[in-house]
Tab-separated table of N, CA and C in Angstrom:
chain	number	residue	atom	x	y	z
A	1	MET	N	-10.505	14.507	-7.298
A	1	MET	CA	-10.512	13.100	-6.844
A	1	MET	C	-11.238	12.168	-8.037
A	2	ALA	N	-10.575	11.240	-8.486
A	2	ALA	CA	-11.181	10.351	-9.369
A	2	ALA	C	-11.757	9.259	-8.631
A	3	LYS	N	-12.976	8.800	-9.051
A	3	LYS	CA	-13.538	7.427	-8.383
A	3	LYS	C	-13.679	6.343	-9.455
A	4	TRP	N	-13.429	5.303	-8.991
A	4	TRP	CA	-13.341	4.081	-9.778
A	4	TRP	C	-14.264	2.973	-9.035
A	5	LEU	N	-15.077	2.295	-9.878
A	5	LEU	CA	-15.870	1.159	-9.429
A	5	LEU	C	-15.347	-0.207	-9.911
A	6	ILE	N	-15.425	-1.034	-9.072
A	6	ILE	CA	-15.110	-2.496	-9.596
A	6	ILE	C	-15.989	-2.940	-10.574
A	7	ASP	N	-15.532	-3.500	-11.705
A	7	ASP	CA	-16.304	-4.143	-12.746
A	7	ASP	C	-16.538	-5.575	-12.592
A	8	PRO	N	-17.545	-5.991	-11.919
A	8	PRO	CA	-17.756	-7.330	-11.469
A	8	PRO	C	-17.727	-8.393	-12.668
A	9	ALA	N	-18.108	-7.821	-13.978
A	9	ALA	CA	-18.005	-8.780	-15.076
A	9	ALA	C	-16.687	-9.063	-15.485
A	10	HIS	N	-15.638	-8.368	-15.171
A	10	HIS	CA	-14.205	-8.543	-15.490
A	10	HIS	C	-13.353	-8.710	-14.364
A	11	SER	N	-13.917	-9.106	-13.086
A	11	SER	CA	-13.046	-9.304	-11.954
A	11	SER	C	-13.419	-10.543	-11.312
A	12	GLU	N	-12.473	-11.082	-10.627
A	12	GLU	CA	-12.635	-12.345	-9.818
A	12	GLU	C	-11.981	-12.347	-8.520
A	13	ILE	N	-12.682	-12.882	-7.550
A	13	ILE	CA	-12.212	-12.945	-6.114
A	13	ILE	C	-12.122	-14.320	-5.594
A	14	HIS	N	-10.943	-14.894	-5.680
A	14	HIS	CA	-10.677	-16.312	-5.273
A	14	HIS	C	-9.977	-16.429	-4.036
A	15	PHE	N	-9.986	-17.612	-3.457
A	15	PHE	CA	-9.204	-18.146	-2.225
A	15	PHE	C	-8.967	-19.438	-2.523
A	16	LYS	N	-7.692	-19.814	-1.895
A	16	LYS	CA	-7.232	-21.349	-2.096
A	16	LYS	C	-6.864	-21.737	-0.735
A	17	ILE	N	-7.185	-22.886	-0.303
A	17	ILE	CA	-6.738	-23.468	1.070
A	17	ILE	C	-6.586	-25.016	0.783
A	18	LYS	N	-5.533	-25.526	1.644
A	18	LYS	CA	-4.880	-26.901	1.320
A	18	LYS	C	-6.146	-27.705	1.881
A	19	HIS	N	-6.386	-28.833	1.410
A	19	HIS	CA	-7.321	-29.845	1.779
A	19	HIS	C	-6.519	-31.132	2.094
A	20	LEU	N	-6.597	-31.648	3.396
A	20	LEU	CA	-5.947	-32.801	3.794
A	20	LEU	C	-4.306	-32.736	3.574
A	21	VAL	N	-3.930	-31.459	3.358
A	21	VAL	CA	-2.515	-31.145	3.163
A	21	VAL	C	-1.942	-31.705	1.901
A	22	ILE	N	-2.784	-32.109	1.009
A	22	ILE	CA	-2.222	-32.874	-0.024
A	22	ILE	C	-2.640	-32.178	-1.538
A	23	SER	N	-3.737	-31.408	-1.444
A	23	SER	CA	-4.302	-30.913	-2.480
A	23	SER	C	-4.948	-29.404	-2.230
A	24	THR	N	-5.194	-28.723	-3.076
A	24	THR	CA	-5.668	-27.312	-2.908
A	24	THR	C	-7.154	-27.177	-3.439
A	25	VAL	N	-8.001	-26.702	-2.623
A	25	VAL	CA	-9.320	-26.403	-2.914
A	25	VAL	C	-9.622	-24.956	-3.392
A	26	THR	N	-10.055	-24.502	-4.458
A	26	THR	CA	-10.400	-23.104	-4.729
A	26	THR	C	-11.872	-22.842	-4.587
A	27	GLY	N	-12.011	-21.541	-4.048
A	27	GLY	CA	-13.259	-21.038	-3.919
A	27	GLY	C	-13.341	-19.726	-4.424
A	28	SER	N	-14.660	-19.067	-4.475
A	28	SER	CA	-14.713	-17.713	-5.022
A	28	SER	C	-15.845	-16.936	-4.184
A	29	PHE	N	-15.925	-15.708	-4.380
A	29	PHE	CA	-17.126	-14.996	-4.039
A	29	PHE	C	-17.732	-14.459	-5.157
A	30	LYS	N	-19.035	-14.715	-5.445
A	30	LYS	CA	-19.655	-14.417	-6.754
A	30	LYS	C	-20.214	-13.036	-6.643
A	31	LYS	N	-20.527	-12.469	-5.614
A	31	LYS	CA	-21.223	-11.156	-5.457
A	31	LYS	C	-20.217	-10.334	-4.582
A	32	PHE	N	-19.740	-9.128	-5.144
A	32	PHE	CA	-18.823	-8.271	-4.522
A	32	PHE	C	-18.863	-6.915	-4.906
A	33	GLU	N	-18.473	-5.950	-4.415
A	33	GLU	CA	-18.370	-4.387	-4.938
A	33	GLU	C	-17.166	-3.781	-4.181
A	34	GLY	N	-16.858	-2.562	-4.825
A	34	GLY	CA	-15.690	-1.990	-4.184
A	34	GLY	C	-15.503	-0.653	-4.960
A	35	THR	N	-14.807	0.185	-4.460
A	35	THR	CA	-14.224	1.600	-5.011
A	35	THR	C	-12.888	1.737	-4.767
A	36	VAL	N	-12.312	2.516	-5.638
A	36	VAL	CA	-11.020	3.148	-5.475
A	36	VAL	C	-11.129	4.478	-5.781
A	37	GLU	N	-10.500	5.362	-4.876
A	37	GLU	CA	-10.660	6.855	-4.915
A	37	GLU	C	-9.093	7.358	-4.858
A	38	SER	N	-8.774	8.117	-5.943
A	38	SER	CA	-7.368	8.432	-6.084
A	38	SER	C	-7.287	9.748	-6.789
A	39	GLU	N	-6.432	10.582	-6.392
A	39	GLU	CA	-6.019	11.942	-7.082
A	39	GLU	C	-5.065	11.716	-8.095
A	40	LYS	N	-4.176	10.492	-7.968
A	40	LYS	CA	-2.962	10.432	-8.872
A	40	LYS	C	-3.242	9.379	-9.633
A	41	ASP	N	-2.786	9.528	-10.961
A	41	ASP	CA	-2.951	8.620	-12.065
A	41	ASP	C	-2.373	7.037	-11.749
A	42	ASP	N	-1.417	7.282	-11.010
A	42	ASP	CA	-0.759	5.952	-10.703
A	42	ASP	C	-1.244	5.094	-9.346
A	43	PHE	N	-2.343	5.635	-8.739
A	43	PHE	CA	-3.075	5.142	-7.526
A	43	PHE	C	-2.278	5.121	-6.435
A	44	SER	N	-1.025	5.831	-6.407
A	44	SER	CA	-0.233	5.664	-5.245
A	44	SER	C	-0.856	6.371	-4.093
A	45	ASP	N	-1.941	7.049	-4.222
A	45	ASP	CA	-2.631	7.658	-2.987
A	45	ASP	C	-4.018	7.203	-2.844
A	46	ALA	N	-4.287	5.958	-3.321
A	46	ALA	CA	-5.608	5.518	-3.457
A	46	ALA	C	-6.097	4.888	-2.106
A	47	VAL	N	-7.533	5.368	-1.785
A	47	VAL	CA	-8.169	4.635	-0.846
A	47	VAL	C	-9.183	3.486	-1.490
A	48	ILE	N	-9.148	2.364	-0.914
A	48	ILE	CA	-9.620	1.180	-1.546
A	48	ILE	C	-10.768	0.787	-0.581
A	49	ARG	N	-11.854	0.597	-0.993
A	49	ARG	CA	-12.947	-0.272	-0.027
A	49	ARG	C	-13.577	-1.203	-0.966
A	50	PHE	N	-13.830	-2.403	-0.149
A	50	PHE	CA	-14.319	-3.635	-0.904
A	50	PHE	C	-15.055	-4.392	0.155
A	51	SER	N	-16.128	-5.099	-0.559
A	51	SER	CA	-16.994	-5.937	0.391
A	51	SER	C	-17.396	-7.033	-0.549
A	52	ALA	N	-17.652	-8.268	-0.015
A	52	ALA	CA	-18.087	-9.489	-0.695
A	52	ALA	C	-19.076	-10.075	0.280
A	53	ASP	N	-20.352	-10.408	-0.527
A	53	ASP	CA	-21.302	-11.220	0.217
A	53	ASP	C	-20.792	-12.563	0.630
A	54	THR	N	-21.095	-12.807	1.837
A	54	THR	CA	-20.322	-14.163	2.359
A	54	THR	C	-21.413	-15.213	1.812
A	55	ALA	N	-22.617	-14.962	1.691
A	55	ALA	CA	-23.557	-16.015	1.137
A	55	ALA	C	-23.218	-16.361	-0.453
A	56	SER	N	-22.307	-15.631	-0.989
A	56	SER	CA	-22.000	-15.860	-2.220
A	56	SER	C	-20.991	-16.758	-2.530
A	57	VAL	N	-20.403	-17.366	-1.404
A	57	VAL	CA	-19.122	-18.177	-1.451
A	57	VAL	C	-19.586	-19.440	-2.384
A	58	ASP	N	-18.687	-19.656	-3.265
A	58	ASP	CA	-18.742	-20.890	-4.360
A	58	ASP	C	-17.448	-21.777	-4.387
A	59	THR	N	-17.525	-23.105	-3.931
A	59	THR	CA	-16.340	-23.997	-4.025
A	59	THR	C	-16.861	-25.011	-5.205
A	60	ASN	N	-17.898	-24.867	-5.913
A	60	ASN	CA	-18.290	-25.888	-6.895
A	60	ASN	C	-18.663	-27.187	-6.100
A	61	ASN	N	-19.217	-27.112	-4.790
A	61	ASN	CA	-19.680	-28.111	-4.039
A	61	ASN	C	-20.730	-27.587	-3.110
A	62	GLU	N	-21.954	-27.926	-3.335
A	62	GLU	CA	-23.014	-27.377	-2.678
A	62	GLU	C	-22.850	-27.730	-1.180
A	63	GLN	N	-22.567	-28.949	-0.807
A	63	GLN	CA	-22.631	-29.253	0.692
A	63	GLN	C	-21.407	-28.478	1.372
A	64	ARG	N	-20.257	-28.293	0.706
A	64	ARG	CA	-19.213	-27.607	1.298
A	64	ARG	C	-19.555	-26.108	1.516
A	65	ASP	N	-20.176	-25.425	0.396
A	65	ASP	CA	-20.716	-24.089	0.444
A	65	ASP	C	-21.532	-23.871	1.449
A	66	GLY	N	-22.518	-24.816	1.922
A	66	GLY	CA	-23.400	-24.764	2.822
A	66	GLY	C	-22.737	-24.685	4.212
A	67	HIS	N	-21.686	-25.431	4.357
A	67	HIS	CA	-20.879	-25.544	5.497
A	67	HIS	C	-20.120	-24.178	5.719
A	68	LEU	N	-19.624	-23.740	4.776
A	68	LEU	CA	-18.971	-22.480	4.692
A	68	LEU	C	-19.728	-21.270	5.072
A	69	LYS	N	-21.025	-21.340	4.823
A	69	LYS	CA	-21.955	-20.291	5.035
A	69	LYS	C	-22.572	-20.378	6.589
A	70	SER	N	-22.225	-21.465	7.145
A	70	SER	CA	-22.818	-21.939	8.624
A	70	SER	C	-21.835	-20.995	9.538
A	71	ASP	N	-22.286	-21.141	10.874
A	71	ASP	CA	-21.646	-20.601	12.006
A	71	ASP	C	-20.104	-21.017	12.177
A	72	ASP	N	-19.854	-22.458	11.543
A	72	ASP	CA	-18.484	-22.859	11.701
A	72	ASP	C	-17.514	-21.945	10.939
A	73	PHE	N	-17.942	-21.229	9.971
A	73	PHE	CA	-17.044	-20.456	9.020
A	73	PHE	C	-17.632	-19.019	9.027
A	74	PHE	N	-18.378	-18.494	7.989
A	74	PHE	CA	-18.829	-17.333	7.754
A	74	PHE	C	-19.996	-16.776	8.510
A	75	ASN	N	-20.852	-17.565	8.909
A	75	ASN	CA	-22.182	-17.276	9.586
A	75	ASN	C	-22.797	-16.180	8.701
A	76	ALA	N	-23.061	-16.458	7.535
A	76	ALA	CA	-23.465	-15.624	6.463
A	76	ALA	C	-24.818	-14.904	6.957
A	77	GLU	N	-25.672	-15.573	7.707
A	77	GLU	CA	-26.950	-15.137	8.161
A	77	GLU	C	-26.640	-13.844	9.000
A	78	LYS	N	-25.818	-14.018	10.109
A	78	LYS	CA	-25.460	-12.939	10.913
A	78	LYS	C	-24.405	-12.060	10.348
A	79	TYR	N	-23.487	-12.298	9.687
A	79	TYR	CA	-22.381	-11.371	9.058
A	79	TYR	C	-22.504	-11.553	7.562
A	80	PRO	N	-23.339	-10.817	6.826
A	80	PRO	CA	-23.575	-11.081	5.468
A	80	PRO	C	-22.417	-10.543	4.347
A	81	LYS	N	-21.534	-9.761	5.103
A	81	LYS	CA	-20.378	-9.195	4.320
A	81	LYS	C	-19.077	-9.314	5.046
A	82	LEU	N	-18.076	-9.445	4.213
A	82	LEU	CA	-16.712	-9.351	4.644
A	82	LEU	C	-16.248	-8.129	3.913
A	83	THR	N	-15.431	-7.214	4.560
A	83	THR	CA	-15.148	-5.957	4.104
A	83	THR	C	-13.535	-5.687	4.179
A	84	PHE	N	-13.117	-4.862	3.248
A	84	PHE	CA	-11.587	-4.430	3.350
A	84	PHE	C	-11.674	-2.967	2.995
A	85	VAL	N	-10.921	-2.221	3.977
A	85	VAL	CA	-10.539	-0.912	3.817
A	85	VAL	C	-9.118	-0.606	3.866
A	86	SER	N	-8.446	-0.003	2.860
A	86	SER	CA	-7.088	0.352	2.743
A	86	SER	C	-6.732	1.337	3.843
A	87	THR	N	-5.409	1.174	4.303
A	87	THR	CA	-4.891	2.187	5.365
A	87	THR	C	-3.596	2.752	4.697
A	88	SER	N	-2.888	2.054	3.779
A	88	SER	CA	-1.631	2.641	3.233
A	88	SER	C	-1.428	1.924	2.000
A	89	ILE	N	-0.595	2.623	1.248
A	89	ILE	CA	-0.004	2.054	-0.098
A	89	ILE	C	1.280	2.331	-0.290
A	90	GLU	N	2.240	1.383	-0.635
A	90	GLU	CA	3.662	1.678	-0.965
A	90	GLU	C	3.761	1.106	-2.290
A	91	LYS	N	4.385	1.988	-3.248
A	91	LYS	CA	4.585	1.822	-4.697
A	91	LYS	C	5.994	1.421	-5.105
A	92	ASP	N	6.247	0.604	-5.788
A	92	ASP	CA	7.464	0.354	-6.387
A	92	ASP	C	7.484	-0.034	-7.918
A	93	GLU	N	7.600	0.769	-8.698
A	93	GLU	CA	7.349	0.511	-10.179
A	93	GLU	C	5.799	0.246	-10.293
A	94	ASP	N	5.515	-0.952	-10.960
A	94	ASP	CA	4.107	-1.431	-11.142
A	94	ASP	C	3.741	-2.206	-10.131
A	95	GLU	N	4.421	-2.318	-8.956
A	95	GLU	CA	3.945	-3.490	-7.961
A	95	GLU	C	3.745	-2.353	-6.756
A	96	TYR	N	2.640	-2.795	-6.101
A	96	TYR	CA	2.353	-2.037	-4.729
A	96	TYR	C	2.179	-3.060	-3.481
A	97	THR	N	2.470	-2.458	-2.363
A	97	THR	CA	1.925	-3.290	-1.284
A	97	THR	C	0.852	-2.452	-0.626
A	98	VAL	N	-0.381	-2.982	-0.621
A	98	VAL	CA	-1.430	-2.433	-0.007
A	98	VAL	C	-1.844	-3.046	1.393
A	99	THR	N	-1.932	-2.124	2.546
A	99	THR	CA	-2.130	-2.548	3.822
A	99	THR	C	-3.635	-1.935	4.064
A	100	GLY	N	-4.267	-2.819	4.901
A	100	GLY	CA	-5.708	-2.300	5.118
A	100	GLY	C	-6.259	-3.294	6.265
A	101	ASN	N	-7.418	-2.908	6.617
A	101	ASN	CA	-8.068	-3.837	7.606
A	101	ASN	C	-9.348	-4.671	7.080
A	102	LEU	N	-9.044	-5.963	7.266
A	102	LEU	CA	-9.986	-6.926	6.804
A	102	LEU	C	-10.868	-7.304	7.868
A	103	THR	N	-12.266	-7.270	7.681
A	103	THR	CA	-13.150	-7.596	8.598
A	103	THR	C	-14.117	-8.762	8.095
A	104	ILE	N	-13.868	-10.105	8.820
A	104	ILE	CA	-14.694	-11.174	8.565
A	104	ILE	C	-15.287	-11.440	9.934
A	105	LYS	N	-16.626	-11.716	9.766
A	105	LYS	CA	-17.474	-11.883	11.053
A	105	LYS	C	-17.334	-10.639	11.664
A	106	ASP	N	-17.021	-10.642	12.924
A	106	ASP	CA	-16.963	-9.397	13.863
A	106	ASP	C	-15.373	-9.211	14.153
A	107	VAL	N	-14.517	-9.817	13.406
A	107	VAL	CA	-13.085	-9.674	13.690
A	107	VAL	C	-12.351	-8.675	12.588
A	108	THR	N	-11.718	-7.719	13.020
A	108	THR	CA	-11.067	-6.848	12.020
A	108	THR	C	-9.467	-6.928	12.382
A	109	LYS	N	-8.718	-7.308	11.432
A	109	LYS	CA	-7.180	-7.409	11.480
A	109	LYS	C	-6.633	-6.744	10.278
A	110	PRO	N	-5.393	-6.287	10.553
A	110	PRO	CA	-4.555	-5.709	9.423
A	110	PRO	C	-4.120	-6.902	8.512
A	111	VAL	N	-4.208	-6.601	7.304
A	111	VAL	CA	-3.586	-7.577	6.145
A	111	VAL	C	-2.799	-6.865	5.138
A	112	GLU	N	-1.797	-7.433	4.675
A	112	GLU	CA	-0.851	-6.829	3.733
A	112	GLU	C	-1.149	-7.774	2.360
A	113	LEU	N	-1.338	-6.919	1.161
A	113	LEU	CA	-1.694	-7.552	-0.101
A	113	LEU	C	-0.584	-7.044	-1.085
A	114	ASP	N	-0.208	-8.029	-1.885
A	114	ASP	CA	0.777	-7.471	-2.975
A	114	ASP	C	-0.097	-7.278	-4.308
A	115	VAL	N	0.158	-6.161	-4.813
A	115	VAL	CA	-0.798	-5.769	-6.073
A	115	VAL	C	0.124	-5.443	-7.214
A	116	GLU	N	-0.115	-6.019	-8.261
A	116	GLU	CA	0.435	-5.741	-9.506
A	116	GLU	C	-0.420	-4.843	-10.383
A	117	TYR	N	0.040	-3.739	-10.864
A	117	TYR	CA	-0.863	-2.808	-11.540
A	117	TYR	C	-0.579	-3.269	-13.045
A	118	GLY	N	-1.784	-3.573	-13.797
A	118	GLY	CA	-1.553	-3.977	-15.096
A	118	GLY	C	-1.608	-2.844	-16.084
A	119	GLY	N	-2.146	-1.708	-15.658
A	119	GLY	CA	-2.191	-0.495	-16.600
A	119	GLY	C	-3.617	-0.003	-16.654
A	120	THR	N	-3.719	1.092	-17.483
A	120	THR	CA	-4.899	1.807	-17.510
A	120	THR	C	-5.197	1.977	-19.173
A	121	THR	N	-6.406	1.825	-19.396
A	121	THR	CA	-6.816	1.940	-20.961
A	121	THR	C	-8.311	2.193	-21.188
A	122	LYS	N	-8.613	2.490	-22.506
A	122	LYS	CA	-10.015	2.856	-22.748
A	122	LYS	C	-10.443	1.498	-23.398
A	123	ASP	N	-11.737	1.036	-23.073
A	123	ASP	CA	-12.429	0.018	-23.727
A	123	ASP	C	-12.990	0.369	-24.968
A	124	LEU	N	-13.634	-0.543	-25.676
A	124	LEU	CA	-14.489	-0.263	-26.842
A	124	LEU	C	-15.506	0.788	-26.874
A	125	TYR	N	-16.031	0.923	-25.556
A	125	TYR	CA	-17.053	1.700	-25.309
A	125	TYR	C	-16.516	3.245	-24.784
A	126	GLY	N	-15.330	3.580	-24.849
A	126	GLY	CA	-14.796	4.715	-24.309
A	126	GLY	C	-14.503	4.842	-22.934
A	127	GLN	N	-14.934	3.768	-22.042
A	127	GLN	CA	-14.741	3.805	-20.655
A	127	GLN	C	-13.223	3.531	-20.349
A	128	THR	N	-12.657	4.494	-19.400
A	128	THR	CA	-11.494	4.353	-18.803
A	128	THR	C	-11.526	3.102	-17.755
A	129	LYS	N	-10.447	2.181	-17.905
A	129	LYS	CA	-10.394	1.009	-17.136
A	129	LYS	C	-8.946	0.897	-16.665
A	130	ALA	N	-8.857	0.104	-15.482
A	130	ALA	CA	-7.548	-0.006	-14.793
A	130	ALA	C	-7.604	-1.484	-14.365
A	131	GLY	N	-6.568	-2.264	-14.346
A	131	GLY	CA	-6.528	-3.564	-13.936
A	131	GLY	C	-5.514	-3.980	-12.905
A	132	PHE	N	-5.800	-4.769	-12.025
A	132	PHE	CA	-4.825	-5.114	-10.863
A	132	PHE	C	-4.845	-6.757	-10.577
A	133	ASP	N	-3.726	-7.233	-10.446
A	133	ASP	CA	-3.701	-8.603	-9.832
A	133	ASP	C	-3.270	-8.479	-8.476
A	134	ILE	N	-3.999	-9.275	-7.460
A	134	ILE	CA	-3.788	-9.019	-6.082
A	134	ILE	C	-3.481	-10.337	-5.379
A	135	THR	N	-2.521	-10.660	-4.585
A	135	THR	CA	-2.455	-11.858	-3.779
A	135	THR	C	-2.209	-11.497	-2.314
A	136	GLY	N	-2.255	-12.394	-1.396
A	136	GLY	CA	-2.123	-12.247	0.030
A	136	GLY	C	-2.437	-13.565	0.632
A	137	LYS	N	-2.123	-13.514	1.983
A	137	LYS	CA	-2.514	-14.764	2.802
A	137	LYS	C	-3.050	-14.209	4.042
A	138	ILE	N	-3.936	-14.988	4.530
A	138	ILE	CA	-4.312	-14.678	5.845
A	138	ILE	C	-4.624	-16.081	6.841
A	139	ASP	N	-4.548	-16.022	8.110
A	139	ASP	CA	-4.938	-17.154	8.810
A	139	ASP	C	-6.325	-17.258	9.386
A	140	ARG	N	-7.115	-18.059	8.878
A	140	ARG	CA	-8.429	-18.057	8.989
A	140	ARG	C	-8.818	-18.195	10.496
A	141	GLN	N	-8.063	-18.805	11.140
A	141	GLN	CA	-8.308	-18.975	12.764
A	141	GLN	C	-8.435	-17.507	13.340
A	142	GLU	N	-7.661	-16.625	12.862
A	142	GLU	CA	-7.618	-15.243	13.472
A	142	GLU	C	-8.774	-14.445	13.158
A	143	TYR	N	-9.666	-14.968	12.234
A	143	TYR	CA	-10.969	-14.259	11.984
A	143	TYR	C	-12.224	-15.098	12.570
A	144	GLY	N	-11.890	-16.037	13.324
A	144	GLY	CA	-12.993	-16.661	13.874
A	144	GLY	C	-13.424	-17.829	13.049
A	145	LEU	N	-12.769	-18.282	11.840
A	145	LEU	CA	-13.173	-19.365	11.023
A	145	LEU	C	-12.559	-20.690	11.644
A	146	LYS	N	-12.944	-21.106	12.793
A	146	LYS	CA	-12.151	-21.920	13.614
A	146	LYS	C	-12.558	-23.468	13.393
A	147	TRP	N	-13.529	-23.882	12.590
A	147	TRP	CA	-13.848	-25.277	12.432
A	147	TRP	C	-12.561	-26.079	11.966
A	148	SER	N	-12.325	-27.197	12.501
A	148	SER	CA	-11.274	-27.903	12.110
A	148	SER	C	-11.682	-29.482	12.467
A	149	ALA	N	-10.945	-30.181	11.750
A	149	ALA	CA	-11.094	-31.917	12.075
A	149	ALA	C	-9.800	-32.295	11.780
A	150	ILE	N	-9.592	-33.516	12.370
A	150	ILE	CA	-8.186	-34.219	12.183
A	150	ILE	C	-8.559	-35.583	11.601
A	151	THR	N	-7.770	-36.065	10.597
A	151	THR	CA	-7.980	-37.283	9.795
A	151	THR	C	-7.642	-38.414	10.746
A	152	GLU	N	-7.864	-39.613	10.239
A	152	GLU	CA	-7.286	-40.789	11.018
A	152	GLU	C	-5.870	-40.738	11.227
A	153	GLY	N	-5.168	-40.308	10.226
A	153	GLY	CA	-3.824	-40.237	10.314
A	153	GLY	C	-3.133	-39.179	11.022
A	154	GLY	N	-4.105	-38.320	11.672
A	154	GLY	CA	-3.486	-37.098	12.179
A	154	GLY	C	-3.300	-35.768	11.594
A	155	GLY	N	-3.735	-35.925	10.406
A	155	GLY	CA	-3.454	-34.471	9.404
A	155	GLY	C	-4.710	-33.568	9.563
A	156	LEU	N	-4.602	-32.367	9.380
A	156	LEU	CA	-5.727	-31.447	9.227
A	156	LEU	C	-6.523	-31.721	7.905
A	157	VAL	N	-7.762	-31.565	8.051
A	157	VAL	CA	-8.712	-31.498	6.969
A	157	VAL	C	-8.574	-30.325	6.149
A	158	ALA	N	-8.430	-29.255	6.740
A	158	ALA	CA	-8.255	-27.914	6.135
A	158	ALA	C	-7.198	-26.982	6.802
A	159	SER	N	-6.352	-26.610	5.969
A	159	SER	CA	-5.078	-25.776	6.560
A	159	SER	C	-5.630	-24.393	7.046
A	160	ASP	N	-4.770	-23.676	8.179
A	160	ASP	CA	-5.297	-22.351	8.499
A	160	ASP	C	-4.932	-21.425	7.664
A	161	THR	N	-3.962	-21.448	6.793
A	161	THR	CA	-3.614	-20.448	5.889
A	161	THR	C	-4.400	-20.567	4.575
A	162	VAL	N	-4.906	-19.217	4.321
A	162	VAL	CA	-5.848	-19.157	3.169
A	162	VAL	C	-4.999	-18.081	2.130
A	163	LYS	N	-4.922	-18.596	0.973
A	163	LYS	CA	-4.363	-17.783	-0.104
A	163	LYS	C	-5.399	-16.906	-0.638
A	164	LEU	N	-5.270	-15.575	-0.892
A	164	LEU	CA	-6.111	-14.727	-1.529
A	164	LEU	C	-5.571	-14.461	-3.004
A	165	VAL	N	-6.334	-14.711	-3.851
A	165	VAL	CA	-6.006	-14.344	-5.411
A	165	VAL	C	-7.074	-13.676	-6.048
A	166	MET	N	-6.755	-12.452	-6.538
A	166	MET	CA	-7.867	-11.487	-7.121
A	166	MET	C	-7.393	-10.978	-8.449
A	167	SER	N	-8.167	-10.894	-9.340
A	167	SER	CA	-8.013	-10.195	-10.493
A	167	SER	C	-9.180	-9.055	-10.637
A	168	ILE	N	-8.621	-7.786	-10.536
A	168	ILE	CA	-9.688	-6.656	-10.408
A	168	ILE	C	-9.489	-5.799	-11.668
A	169	GLN	N	-10.651	-5.370	-12.029
A	169	GLN	CA	-10.767	-4.321	-13.044
A	169	GLN	C	-11.568	-3.216	-12.699
A	170	VAL	N	-11.262	-2.086	-12.754
A	170	VAL	CA	-11.989	-0.858	-12.152
A	170	VAL	C	-12.393	0.031	-13.400
A	171	ILE	N	-13.591	0.622	-13.273
A	171	ILE	CA	-14.001	1.541	-14.253
A	171	ILE	C	-14.074	2.987	-13.711
A	172	LYS	N	-13.396	3.932	-14.343
A	172	LYS	CA	-13.394	5.332	-14.000
A	172	LYS	C	-14.692	6.007	-14.077
A	173	GLN	N	-15.158	6.461	-13.061
A	173	GLN	CA	-16.637	7.175	-13.056
A	173	GLN	C	-16.456	8.617	-13.546
A	174	ALA	N	-17.496	9.192	-14.300
A	174	ALA	CA	-17.484	10.410	-14.896
A	174	ALA	C	-17.478	11.367	-13.774
């Protein structure tokens, strides 16, 4: 069984949400970790575990980040991590559908992610690395991220749909 660790220096975890229904705000998690365990070189039997520190949320706006860390959203003090554990993988060429359980706060729901496998190679230091681009969507309301407000015109301040966009590089462990 090969074990791979996420390389945080070469990985990014982003989310995108519509603001006022007219533009998109992008955020990220700055602290995260994860493992991939697989017997097969193509990762078709992989078990993936991932977590992100909710207090590391960053939207390039200190006031908004503080609100996201509050009980209106992540409640980072009570729930310091969000987690994902895969339950199945379907492979079609270099594309995969990964299904797993995403836990935010104290709510766990199944989520489906589209994964594009970028390949495996050795870096300049002889480490074996693999790369993946991952996308998906969740409904934030389903995870207890319920804060909402309506504008004077009757529009939502923040949409319920959150797009997940991740670029992950993993390092094979000796």
